[in-house]
PDB file of C-alpha atoms in Angstrom:
ATOM      1  CA  MET A   1       0.000   0.000   0.000  1.00 94.00           C
ATOM      2  CA  VAL A   2       1.147   3.520  -0.847  1.00 97.00           C
ATOM      3  CA  THR A   3      -0.424   6.677   0.568  1.00 97.00           C
ATOM      4  CA  ILE A   4      -1.053   9.870  -1.383  1.00 96.00           C
ATOM      5  CA  ASP A   5       1.642  11.620   0.674  1.00 97.00           C
ATOM      6  CA  GLU A   6       4.172   8.855  -0.048  1.00 97.00           C
ATOM      7  CA  PHE A   7       3.317   9.032  -3.761  1.00 98.00           C
ATOM      8  CA  ARG A   8       3.944  12.789  -3.757  1.00 97.00           C
ATOM      9  CA  ILE A   9       7.251  12.524  -1.855  1.00 98.00           C
ATOM     10  CA  LEU A  10       8.568   9.755  -4.125  1.00 98.00           C
ATOM     11  CA  ALA A  11       7.500  11.474  -7.351  1.00 98.00           C
ATOM     12  CA  LEU A  12       9.051  14.802  -6.380  1.00 98.00           C
ATOM     13  CA  ALA A  13      12.338  13.115  -5.434  1.00 98.00           C
ATOM     14  CA  PHE A  14      13.240  12.702  -9.116  1.00 98.00           C
ATOM     15  CA  PRO A  15      15.513  15.353 -10.649  1.00 96.00           C
ATOM     16  CA  GLU A  16      13.571  18.322 -12.048  1.00 96.00           C
ATOM     17  CA  ALA A  17      10.181  16.783 -11.167  1.00 97.00           C
ATOM     18  CA  THR A  18       7.373  19.268 -10.612  1.00 98.00           C
ATOM     19  CA  GLU A  19       3.828  19.000  -9.288  1.00 98.00           C
ATOM     20  CA  GLU A  20       1.024  20.694 -11.208  1.00 97.00           C
ATOM     21  CA  PRO A  21      -2.764  20.427 -11.431  1.00 95.00           C
ATOM     22  CA  HIS A  22      -4.167  18.318 -14.254  1.00 95.00           C
ATOM     23  CA  PHE A  23      -7.941  18.697 -14.455  1.00 92.00           C
ATOM     24  CA  GLU A  24      -9.258  17.236 -11.154  1.00 91.00           C
ATOM     25  CA  LYS A  25      -6.022  15.334 -10.534  1.00 95.00           C
ATOM     26  CA  THR A  26      -2.451  16.144  -9.530  1.00 97.00           C
ATOM     27  CA  SER A  27       0.248  15.541 -12.112  1.00 98.00           C
ATOM     28  CA  PHE A  28       3.980  15.059 -11.802  1.00 98.00           C
ATOM     29  CA  ARG A  29       6.027  16.285 -14.712  1.00 98.00           C
ATOM     30  CA  ILE A  30       9.503  16.459 -16.115  1.00 96.00           C
ATOM     31  CA  LYS A  31      10.094  19.284 -18.591  1.00 93.00           C
ATOM     32  CA  LYS A  32       6.324  19.834 -18.868  1.00 95.00           C
ATOM     33  CA  LYS A  33       5.658  16.158 -19.751  1.00 96.00           C
ATOM     34  CA  ILE A  34       3.524  14.100 -17.376  1.00 97.00           C
ATOM     35  CA  PHE A  35       5.050  10.916 -15.994  1.00 97.00           C
ATOM     36  CA  ALA A  36       2.450  10.229 -13.279  1.00 98.00           C
ATOM     37  CA  THR A  37      -0.829  11.477 -11.865  1.00 98.00           C
ATOM     38  CA  ILE A  38      -2.722  10.979  -8.610  1.00 97.00           C
ATOM     39  CA  ASP A  39      -6.481  10.567  -8.448  1.00 96.00           C
ATOM     40  CA  GLU A  40      -7.089  11.118  -4.732  1.00 95.00           C
ATOM     41  CA  LYS A  41     -10.843  10.551  -5.008  1.00 96.00           C
ATOM     42  CA  ASN A  42     -10.348   6.995  -6.327  1.00 95.00           C
ATOM     43  CA  ASN A  43      -7.059   6.312  -4.492  1.00 96.00           C
ATOM     44  CA  ARG A  44      -5.182   5.418  -7.634  1.00 96.00           C
ATOM     45  CA  GLY A  45      -2.366   6.696  -9.743  1.00 98.00           C
ATOM     46  CA  VAL A  46      -1.496   6.631 -13.407  1.00 98.00           C
ATOM     47  CA  PHE A  47       1.903   5.871 -14.897  1.00 98.00           C
ATOM     48  CA  LYS A  48       3.262   6.184 -18.441  1.00 97.00           C
ATOM     49  CA  PHE A  49       4.888   2.987 -19.710  1.00 97.00           C
ATOM     50  CA  ASN A  50       5.886   1.740 -23.114  1.00 95.00           C
ATOM     51  CA  GLU A  51       3.718  -1.115 -24.420  1.00 93.00           C
ATOM     52  CA  ILE A  52       6.084  -3.884 -23.294  1.00 95.00           C
ATOM     53  CA  ASP A  53       6.519  -2.548 -19.753  1.00 95.00           C
ATOM     54  CA  GLN A  54       2.782  -1.984 -19.477  1.00 96.00           C
ATOM     55  CA  SER A  55       2.082  -5.599 -20.432  1.00 95.00           C
ATOM     56  CA  VAL A  56       4.637  -6.893 -17.912  1.00 94.00           C
ATOM     57  CA  PHE A  57       3.239  -4.892 -14.990  1.00 95.00           C
ATOM     58  CA  CYS A  58      -0.366  -5.665 -15.909  1.00 94.00           C
ATOM     59  CA  ALA A  59       0.300  -9.389 -16.353  1.00 94.00           C
ATOM     60  CA  SER A  60       2.201  -9.713 -13.085  1.00 85.00           C
ATOM     61  CA  SER A  61      -0.390  -7.830 -11.027  1.00 81.00           C
ATOM     62  CA  GLU A  62      -3.617  -7.460 -12.967  1.00 76.00           C
ATOM     63  CA  MET A  63      -5.632  -6.378  -9.930  1.00 89.00           C
ATOM     64  CA  VAL A  64      -3.014  -3.734  -9.117  1.00 96.00           C
ATOM     65  CA  PHE A  65      -1.973  -2.441 -12.563  1.00 96.00           C
ATOM     66  CA  TYR A  66      -4.350  -2.186 -15.510  1.00 96.00           C
ATOM     67  CA  PRO A  67      -4.406  -0.122 -18.718  1.00 96.00           C
ATOM     68  CA  ILE A  68      -6.678   2.891 -18.877  1.00 96.00           C
ATOM     69  CA  PRO A  69      -9.628   1.545 -20.900  1.00 94.00           C
ATOM     70  CA  ASN A  70      -9.429   3.982 -23.813  1.00 95.00           C
ATOM     71  CA  LYS A  71      -6.963   5.323 -26.396  1.00 96.00           C
ATOM     72  CA  TRP A  72      -4.659   6.564 -23.600  1.00 95.00           C
ATOM     73  CA  GLY A  73      -4.309   3.006 -22.307  1.00 95.00           C
ATOM     74  CA  LYS A  74      -3.208   1.901 -25.768  1.00 95.00           C
ATOM     75  CA  GLN A  75      -0.425   4.502 -25.521  1.00 95.00           C
ATOM     76  CA  GLY A  76       0.896   2.988 -22.267  1.00 96.00           C
ATOM     77  CA  TRP A  77      -1.029   4.976 -19.650  1.00 97.00           C
ATOM     78  CA  THR A  78      -1.691   2.568 -16.799  1.00 97.00           C
ATOM     79  CA  PHE A  79      -3.743   2.739 -13.584  1.00 97.00           C
ATOM     80  CA  VAL A  80      -2.241   1.586 -10.288  1.00 97.00           C
ATOM     81  CA  ASP A  81      -4.415   0.818  -7.253  1.00 97.00           C
ATOM     82  CA  LEU A  82      -2.633   2.520  -4.351  1.00 97.00           C
ATOM     83  CA  ALA A  83      -4.402   0.397  -1.729  1.00 96.00           C
ATOM     84  CA  LYS A  84      -3.121  -2.852  -3.282  1.00 96.00           C
ATOM     85  CA  VAL A  85       0.310  -2.073  -4.711  1.00 96.00           C
ATOM     86  CA  PRO A  86       3.337  -3.247  -2.708  1.00 95.00           C
ATOM     87  CA  GLU A  87       5.649  -0.315  -1.963  1.00 96.00           C
ATOM     88  CA  GLU A  88       8.698  -1.749  -3.757  1.00 96.00           C
ATOM     89  CA  MET A  89       6.670  -2.544  -6.879  1.00 95.00           C
ATOM     90  CA  PHE A  90       5.262   0.996  -6.775  1.00 97.00           C
ATOM     91  CA  LYS A  91       8.749   2.489  -6.551  1.00 97.00           C
ATOM     92  CA  ASP A  92       9.924   0.399  -9.512  1.00 97.00           C
ATOM     93  CA  ALA A  93       6.896   1.377 -11.599  1.00 97.00           C
ATOM     94  CA  LEU A  94       7.238   5.072 -10.740  1.00 98.00           C
ATOM     95  CA  ALA A  95      10.928   5.080 -11.667  1.00 98.00           C
ATOM     96  CA  LEU A  96      10.175   3.277 -14.916  1.00 97.00           C
ATOM     97  CA  SER A  97       7.460   5.794 -15.762  1.00 98.00           C
ATOM     98  CA  TYR A  98       9.797   8.711 -15.036  1.00 98.00           C
ATOM     99  CA  ASN A  99      12.546   7.129 -17.158  1.00 97.00           C
ATOM    100  CA  THR A 100      10.117   6.387 -20.000  1.00 96.00           C
ATOM    101  CA  VAL A 101       9.130  10.037 -20.211  1.00 96.00           C
ATOM    102  CA  THR A 102      12.641  11.440 -19.748  1.00 94.00           C
ATOM    103  CA  ALA A 103      13.990   9.145 -22.483  1.00 90.00           C
ATOM    104  CA  LYS A 104      11.489  10.672 -24.933  1.00 73.00           C
ATOM    105  CA  ASN A 105      12.579  14.199 -24.003  1.00 64.00           C
ATOM    106  CA  LYS A 106      16.304  13.811 -24.721  1.00 57.00           C
TER     107      LYS A 106
END
């Protein structure tokens, strides 16, 4: 399990990460590109993965990670249930999401 406060602390620990509003959610960005969001109302987050990483996380923990059920999900955007995700798996997924977005911005 990961709390909203833990999510925020971990996301902002990455170099140059910023926190900004994104509609009714909170987003975490690197160079204006979102790598994660928090949906406090539903106690879940969203990460940006490539298609392969998304399939690995979703297959290993389908009740914890699952693609957003629309065109964004087909682009790698993936829900994570904060009440169910083990902390170490969350940290790995968050770092992967950050690295996925930073790699595209180089």
